[in-house]
């Protein structure tokens, strides 16, 4: 029974005579926001393909009547399918309609607060980091996520990653002097001790 169901599924996915499958690579932003792309099919026909906002890697778009006709007198022209391949983004990761970003921040930015520039699919935007922010804190950029068919967008969630300076003796000496006087234990505050 299971073998028959698998065979039927494979037969349903097998291209029919004259159907065309054409790959189309889109950027991460084009998939998130939607775009229009001009494509030349193997038949030589050029069409404008509307990439819907929220398109996903591996999604197929049907172009009715754009396949390869069976002959010059064929009454029915098969369909063409555009198979979408989404390029990865160097910093953003998609989770449903939200976009995730791990943002490196300096100790100074986390302690004192700062305005920093962060990448989004709309381009760089300014983000305020509140003073006293801890690593792992999540800041929300409302409406900067993936678009949907209803015209709304998800959010971009920015997780702060506090980065210590590398090989900085002055910073190390400052922490050595500060530490014993303040006795700060973050694990005790979290109830782990």
PDB file of C-alpha atoms in Angstrom:
ATOM      1  CA  UNK A   1       0.000   0.000   0.000  1.00  0.00           C
ATOM      2  CA  UNK A   2       2.777   2.423   0.914  1.00  0.00           C
ATOM      3  CA  UNK A   3       4.698   1.570  -2.272  1.00  0.00           C
ATOM      4  CA  UNK A   4       1.629   2.347  -4.397  1.00  0.00           C
ATOM      5  CA  UNK A   5       1.125   5.732  -2.678  1.00  0.00           C
ATOM      6  CA  UNK A   6       4.781   6.622  -3.261  1.00  0.00           C
ATOM      7  CA  UNK A   7       4.539   5.614  -6.929  1.00  0.00           C
ATOM      8  CA  UNK A   8       1.403   7.752  -7.346  1.00  0.00           C
ATOM      9  CA  UNK A   9       3.130  10.747  -5.734  1.00  0.00           C
ATOM     10  CA  UNK A  10       6.147  10.345  -8.026  1.00  0.00           C
ATOM     11  CA  UNK A  11       3.874  10.089 -11.072  1.00  0.00           C
ATOM     12  CA  UNK A  12       2.037  13.272 -10.038  1.00  0.00           C
ATOM     13  CA  UNK A  13       5.344  15.156  -9.767  1.00  0.00           C
ATOM     14  CA  UNK A  14       6.703  13.832 -13.070  1.00  0.00           C
ATOM     15  CA  UNK A  15       6.506  16.461 -15.807  1.00  0.00           C
ATOM     16  CA  UNK A  16       3.766  15.903 -18.367  1.00  0.00           C
ATOM     17  CA  UNK A  17       4.560  16.004 -22.080  1.00  0.00           C
ATOM     18  CA  UNK A  18       5.534  19.513 -23.099  1.00  0.00           C
ATOM     19  CA  UNK A  19       5.786  20.887 -19.552  1.00  0.00           C
ATOM     20  CA  UNK A  20       8.883  22.950 -18.901  1.00  0.00           C
ATOM     21  CA  UNK A  21      10.720  23.368 -15.614  1.00  0.00           C
ATOM     22  CA  UNK A  22      13.003  26.384 -15.458  1.00  0.00           C
ATOM     23  CA  UNK A  23      15.202  27.342 -12.480  1.00  0.00           C
ATOM     24  CA  UNK A  24      15.262  30.957 -11.285  1.00  0.00           C
ATOM     25  CA  UNK A  25      17.651  32.252  -8.638  1.00  0.00           C
ATOM     26  CA  UNK A  26      16.424  35.245  -6.614  1.00  0.00           C
ATOM     27  CA  UNK A  27      18.073  37.256  -3.868  1.00  0.00           C
ATOM     28  CA  UNK A  28      17.058  36.870  -0.234  1.00  0.00           C
ATOM     29  CA  UNK A  29      15.422  40.338  -0.343  1.00  0.00           C
ATOM     30  CA  UNK A  30      13.509  39.565  -3.561  1.00  0.00           C
ATOM     31  CA  UNK A  31      12.080  36.425  -1.960  1.00  0.00           C
ATOM     32  CA  UNK A  32      11.164  38.272   1.245  1.00  0.00           C
ATOM     33  CA  UNK A  33       9.600  41.344  -0.379  1.00  0.00           C
ATOM     34  CA  UNK A  34       8.490  40.051  -3.778  1.00  0.00           C
ATOM     35  CA  UNK A  35       9.832  41.087  -7.169  1.00  0.00           C
ATOM     36  CA  UNK A  36       9.279  40.925 -10.895  1.00  0.00           C
ATOM     37  CA  UNK A  37      11.875  39.066 -12.955  1.00  0.00           C
ATOM     38  CA  UNK A  38      12.182  38.736 -16.737  1.00  0.00           C
ATOM     39  CA  UNK A  39      12.832  35.119 -17.749  1.00  0.00           C
ATOM     40  CA  UNK A  40      13.574  33.574 -21.132  1.00  0.00           C
ATOM     41  CA  UNK A  41      12.151  30.044 -21.220  1.00  0.00           C
ATOM     42  CA  UNK A  42      13.785  27.181 -23.152  1.00  0.00           C
ATOM     43  CA  UNK A  43      11.100  27.705 -25.823  1.00  0.00           C
ATOM     44  CA  UNK A  44      12.611  31.147 -26.515  1.00  0.00           C
ATOM     45  CA  UNK A  45       9.581  32.930 -25.077  1.00  0.00           C
ATOM     46  CA  UNK A  46      10.363  35.804 -22.667  1.00  0.00           C
ATOM     47  CA  UNK A  47       7.948  36.345 -19.781  1.00  0.00           C
ATOM     48  CA  UNK A  48       7.778  38.581 -16.704  1.00  0.00           C
ATOM     49  CA  UNK A  49       7.469  36.411 -13.605  1.00  0.00           C
ATOM     50  CA  UNK A  50       5.983  37.863 -10.429  1.00  0.00           C
ATOM     51  CA  UNK A  51       7.827  36.500  -7.407  1.00  0.00           C
ATOM     52  CA  UNK A  52       5.343  36.706  -4.515  1.00  0.00           C
ATOM     53  CA  UNK A  53       6.411  38.303  -1.224  1.00  0.00           C
ATOM     54  CA  UNK A  54       7.415  35.493   1.131  1.00  0.00           C
ATOM     55  CA  UNK A  55       8.571  33.130  -1.639  1.00  0.00           C
ATOM     56  CA  UNK A  56      10.516  30.145  -0.361  1.00  0.00           C
ATOM     57  CA  UNK A  57      13.445  28.130  -1.649  1.00  0.00           C
ATOM     58  CA  UNK A  58      12.140  25.241  -3.772  1.00  0.00           C
ATOM     59  CA  UNK A  59       8.755  26.876  -4.428  1.00  0.00           C
ATOM     60  CA  UNK A  60       7.381  26.416  -7.953  1.00  0.00           C
ATOM     61  CA  UNK A  61       5.376  29.025  -9.840  1.00  0.00           C
ATOM     62  CA  UNK A  62       3.049  27.861 -12.631  1.00  0.00           C
ATOM     63  CA  UNK A  63       2.950  29.767 -15.908  1.00  0.00           C
ATOM     64  CA  UNK A  64      -0.190  28.562 -17.661  1.00  0.00           C
ATOM     65  CA  UNK A  65       0.191  27.846 -21.352  1.00  0.00           C
ATOM     66  CA  UNK A  66       3.903  28.652 -21.480  1.00  0.00           C
ATOM     67  CA  UNK A  67       5.168  25.104 -22.037  1.00  0.00           C
ATOM     68  CA  UNK A  68       6.298  23.402 -25.237  1.00  0.00           C
ATOM     69  CA  UNK A  69       3.362  22.686 -27.614  1.00  0.00           C
ATOM     70  CA  UNK A  70       3.148  19.056 -28.796  1.00  0.00           C
ATOM     71  CA  UNK A  71       3.110  20.242 -32.404  1.00  0.00           C
ATOM     72  CA  UNK A  72       2.092  23.133 -34.654  1.00  0.00           C
ATOM     73  CA  UNK A  73      -1.574  22.125 -34.541  1.00  0.00           C
ATOM     74  CA  UNK A  74      -1.751  21.313 -30.812  1.00  0.00           C
ATOM     75  CA  UNK A  75      -4.906  22.774 -29.260  1.00  0.00           C
ATOM     76  CA  UNK A  76      -3.622  22.733 -25.685  1.00  0.00           C
ATOM     77  CA  UNK A  77      -0.292  24.256 -24.685  1.00  0.00           C
ATOM     78  CA  UNK A  78       1.187  22.726 -21.515  1.00  0.00           C
ATOM     79  CA  UNK A  79       2.341  24.813 -18.574  1.00  0.00           C
ATOM     80  CA  UNK A  80       5.804  25.952 -17.582  1.00  0.00           C
ATOM     81  CA  UNK A  81       7.032  25.924 -13.994  1.00  0.00           C
ATOM     82  CA  UNK A  82       9.549  28.315 -12.483  1.00  0.00           C
ATOM     83  CA  UNK A  83      11.506  26.621  -9.689  1.00  0.00           C
ATOM     84  CA  UNK A  84      12.721  29.257  -7.230  1.00  0.00           C
ATOM     85  CA  UNK A  85      16.171  29.085  -5.665  1.00  0.00           C
ATOM     86  CA  UNK A  86      16.703  31.693  -2.912  1.00  0.00           C
ATOM     87  CA  UNK A  87      20.261  32.910  -2.348  1.00  0.00           C
ATOM     88  CA  UNK A  88      21.251  32.936   1.329  1.00  0.00           C
ATOM     89  CA  UNK A  89      21.776  36.279   3.068  1.00  0.00           C
ATOM     90  CA  UNK A  90      25.175  36.896   4.687  1.00  0.00           C
ATOM     91  CA  UNK A  91      23.610  38.020   8.003  1.00  0.00           C
ATOM     92  CA  UNK A  92      19.856  37.361   8.049  1.00  0.00           C
ATOM     93  CA  UNK A  93      18.074  34.065   8.663  1.00  0.00           C
ATOM     94  CA  UNK A  94      14.396  33.510   7.953  1.00  0.00           C
ATOM     95  CA  UNK A  95      12.014  32.000  10.523  1.00  0.00           C
ATOM     96  CA  UNK A  96       8.533  31.947   8.977  1.00  0.00           C
ATOM     97  CA  UNK A  97       7.678  35.653   8.490  1.00  0.00           C
ATOM     98  CA  UNK A  98      10.359  36.968  10.868  1.00  0.00           C
ATOM     99  CA  UNK A  99      14.005  37.620  10.080  1.00  0.00           C
ATOM    100  CA  UNK A 100      16.725  36.919  12.648  1.00  0.00           C
ATOM    101  CA  UNK A 101      20.001  38.795  13.001  1.00  0.00           C
ATOM    102  CA  UNK A 102      22.842  38.194  15.466  1.00  0.00           C
ATOM    103  CA  UNK A 103      24.376  41.649  15.977  1.00  0.00           C
ATOM    104  CA  UNK A 104      27.885  41.988  17.416  1.00  0.00           C
ATOM    105  CA  UNK A 105      28.122  44.949  19.816  1.00  0.00           C
ATOM    106  CA  UNK A 106      31.034  46.276  21.816  1.00  0.00           C
ATOM    107  CA  UNK A 107      31.124  46.331  25.624  1.00  0.00           C
ATOM    108  CA  UNK A 108      30.919  50.131  25.463  1.00  0.00           C
ATOM    109  CA  UNK A 109      27.777  50.022  23.256  1.00  0.00           C
ATOM    110  CA  UNK A 110      26.117  47.495  25.592  1.00  0.00           C
ATOM    111  CA  UNK A 111      26.967  49.359  28.795  1.00  0.00           C
ATOM    112  CA  UNK A 112      26.409  52.955  27.677  1.00  0.00           C
ATOM    113  CA  UNK A 113      23.876  52.442  24.889  1.00  0.00           C
ATOM    114  CA  UNK A 114      24.367  53.474  21.277  1.00  0.00           C
ATOM    115  CA  UNK A 115      22.817  53.990  17.875  1.00  0.00           C
ATOM    116  CA  UNK A 116      24.148  51.474  15.364  1.00  0.00           C
ATOM    117  CA  UNK A 117      23.413  50.643  11.742  1.00  0.00           C
ATOM    118  CA  UNK A 118      21.966  47.191  11.044  1.00  0.00           C
ATOM    119  CA  UNK A 119      21.238  45.426   7.747  1.00  0.00           C
ATOM    120  CA  UNK A 120      17.624  44.701   6.752  1.00  0.00           C
ATOM    121  CA  UNK A 121      16.044  43.506   3.488  1.00  0.00           C
ATOM    122  CA  UNK A 122      15.017  47.160   2.961  1.00  0.00           C
ATOM    123  CA  UNK A 123      18.598  48.385   3.373  1.00  0.00           C
ATOM    124  CA  UNK A 124      20.531  49.625   6.416  1.00  0.00           C
ATOM    125  CA  UNK A 125      18.531  51.165   9.289  1.00  0.00           C
ATOM    126  CA  UNK A 126      19.492  52.813  12.588  1.00  0.00           C
ATOM    127  CA  UNK A 127      18.838  50.832  15.777  1.00  0.00           C
ATOM    128  CA  UNK A 128      19.025  52.185  19.339  1.00  0.00           C
ATOM    129  CA  UNK A 129      20.729  49.878  21.812  1.00  0.00           C
ATOM    130  CA  UNK A 130      19.501  50.707  25.325  1.00  0.00           C
ATOM    131  CA  UNK A 131      22.143  51.388  27.992  1.00  0.00           C
ATOM    132  CA  UNK A 132      22.785  48.322  30.150  1.00  0.00           C
ATOM    133  CA  UNK A 133      21.873  45.789  27.440  1.00  0.00           C
ATOM    134  CA  UNK A 134      22.971  42.233  28.053  1.00  0.00           C
ATOM    135  CA  UNK A 135      24.232  39.790  25.466  1.00  0.00           C
ATOM    136  CA  UNK A 136      21.257  37.734  24.265  1.00  0.00           C
ATOM    137  CA  UNK A 137      18.828  40.656  24.539  1.00  0.00           C
ATOM    138  CA  UNK A 138      16.439  40.734  21.568  1.00  0.00           C
ATOM    139  CA  UNK A 139      15.369  44.009  19.952  1.00  0.00           C
ATOM    140  CA  UNK A 140      12.477  44.127  17.468  1.00  0.00           C
ATOM    141  CA  UNK A 141      12.371  46.046  14.195  1.00  0.00           C
ATOM    142  CA  UNK A 142       8.621  46.001  13.580  1.00  0.00           C
ATOM    143  CA  UNK A 143       7.517  45.427   9.991  1.00  0.00           C
ATOM    144  CA  UNK A 144      11.040  44.728   8.689  1.00  0.00           C
ATOM    145  CA  UNK A 145      10.477  41.010   8.102  1.00  0.00           C
ATOM    146  CA  UNK A 146       9.077  38.872   5.279  1.00  0.00           C
ATOM    147  CA  UNK A 147       6.032  40.023   3.341  1.00  0.00           C
ATOM    148  CA  UNK A 148       2.897  37.969   2.889  1.00  0.00           C
ATOM    149  CA  UNK A 149      -0.039  37.687   0.512  1.00  0.00           C
ATOM    150  CA  UNK A 150      -2.120  39.848   2.876  1.00  0.00           C
ATOM    151  CA  UNK A 151       0.269  42.788   2.408  1.00  0.00           C
ATOM    152  CA  UNK A 152       1.606  42.699   5.977  1.00  0.00           C
ATOM    153  CA  UNK A 153       5.157  41.929   7.018  1.00  0.00           C
ATOM    154  CA  UNK A 154       6.788  40.079   9.872  1.00  0.00           C
ATOM    155  CA  UNK A 155       9.442  41.618  12.115  1.00  0.00           C
ATOM    156  CA  UNK A 156      13.209  41.536  12.263  1.00  0.00           C
ATOM    157  CA  UNK A 157      14.503  40.249  15.603  1.00  0.00           C
ATOM    158  CA  UNK A 158      17.984  41.459  16.510  1.00  0.00           C
ATOM    159  CA  UNK A 159      19.864  39.433  19.134  1.00  0.00           C
ATOM    160  CA  UNK A 160      22.728  41.340  20.753  1.00  0.00           C
ATOM    161  CA  UNK A 161      26.061  39.506  20.959  1.00  0.00           C
ATOM    162  CA  UNK A 162      28.434  41.414  23.251  1.00  0.00           C
ATOM    163  CA  UNK A 163      31.969  41.016  21.945  1.00  0.00           C
ATOM    164  CA  UNK A 164      34.980  41.528  24.199  1.00  0.00           C
ATOM    165  CA  UNK A 165      37.979  43.396  22.787  1.00  0.00           C
ATOM    166  CA  UNK A 166      40.787  41.105  21.661  1.00  0.00           C
ATOM    167  CA  UNK A 167      44.225  41.298  23.258  1.00  0.00           C
ATOM    168  CA  UNK A 168      43.523  44.562  25.088  1.00  0.00           C
ATOM    169  CA  UNK A 169      45.661  44.715  28.240  1.00  0.00           C
ATOM    170  CA  UNK A 170      44.119  47.991  29.392  1.00  0.00           C
ATOM    171  CA  UNK A 171      40.608  46.484  29.300  1.00  0.00           C
ATOM    172  CA  UNK A 172      41.811  43.396  31.152  1.00  0.00           C
ATOM    173  CA  UNK A 173      43.408  45.496  33.887  1.00  0.00           C
ATOM    174  CA  UNK A 174      40.210  47.534  34.221  1.00  0.00           C
ATOM    175  CA  UNK A 175      38.153  44.335  34.727  1.00  0.00           C
ATOM    176  CA  UNK A 176      40.709  42.904  37.189  1.00  0.00           C
ATOM    177  CA  UNK A 177      40.464  46.089  39.248  1.00  0.00           C
ATOM    178  CA  UNK A 178      36.651  46.339  39.012  1.00  0.00           C
ATOM    179  CA  UNK A 179      35.783  42.648  39.628  1.00  0.00           C
ATOM    180  CA  UNK A 180      36.921  42.030  43.226  1.00  0.00           C
ATOM    181  CA  UNK A 181      35.320  45.278  44.457  1.00  0.00           C
ATOM    182  CA  UNK A 182      31.866  44.489  43.036  1.00  0.00           C
ATOM    183  CA  UNK A 183      31.490  40.711  43.450  1.00  0.00           C
ATOM    184  CA  UNK A 184      29.033  40.482  40.545  1.00  0.00           C
ATOM    185  CA  UNK A 185      27.808  36.898  39.918  1.00  0.00           C
ATOM    186  CA  UNK A 186      25.344  36.630  37.005  1.00  0.00           C
ATOM    187  CA  UNK A 187      24.692  32.926  37.701  1.00  0.00           C
ATOM    188  CA  UNK A 188      23.590  33.716  41.254  1.00  0.00           C
ATOM    189  CA  UNK A 189      21.191  36.360  39.893  1.00  0.00           C
ATOM    190  CA  UNK A 190      19.745  33.705  37.562  1.00  0.00           C
ATOM    191  CA  UNK A 191      19.289  31.275  40.494  1.00  0.00           C
ATOM    192  CA  UNK A 192      21.957  28.815  39.333  1.00  0.00           C
ATOM    193  CA  UNK A 193      24.060  28.886  42.515  1.00  0.00           C
TER     194      UNK A 193
END
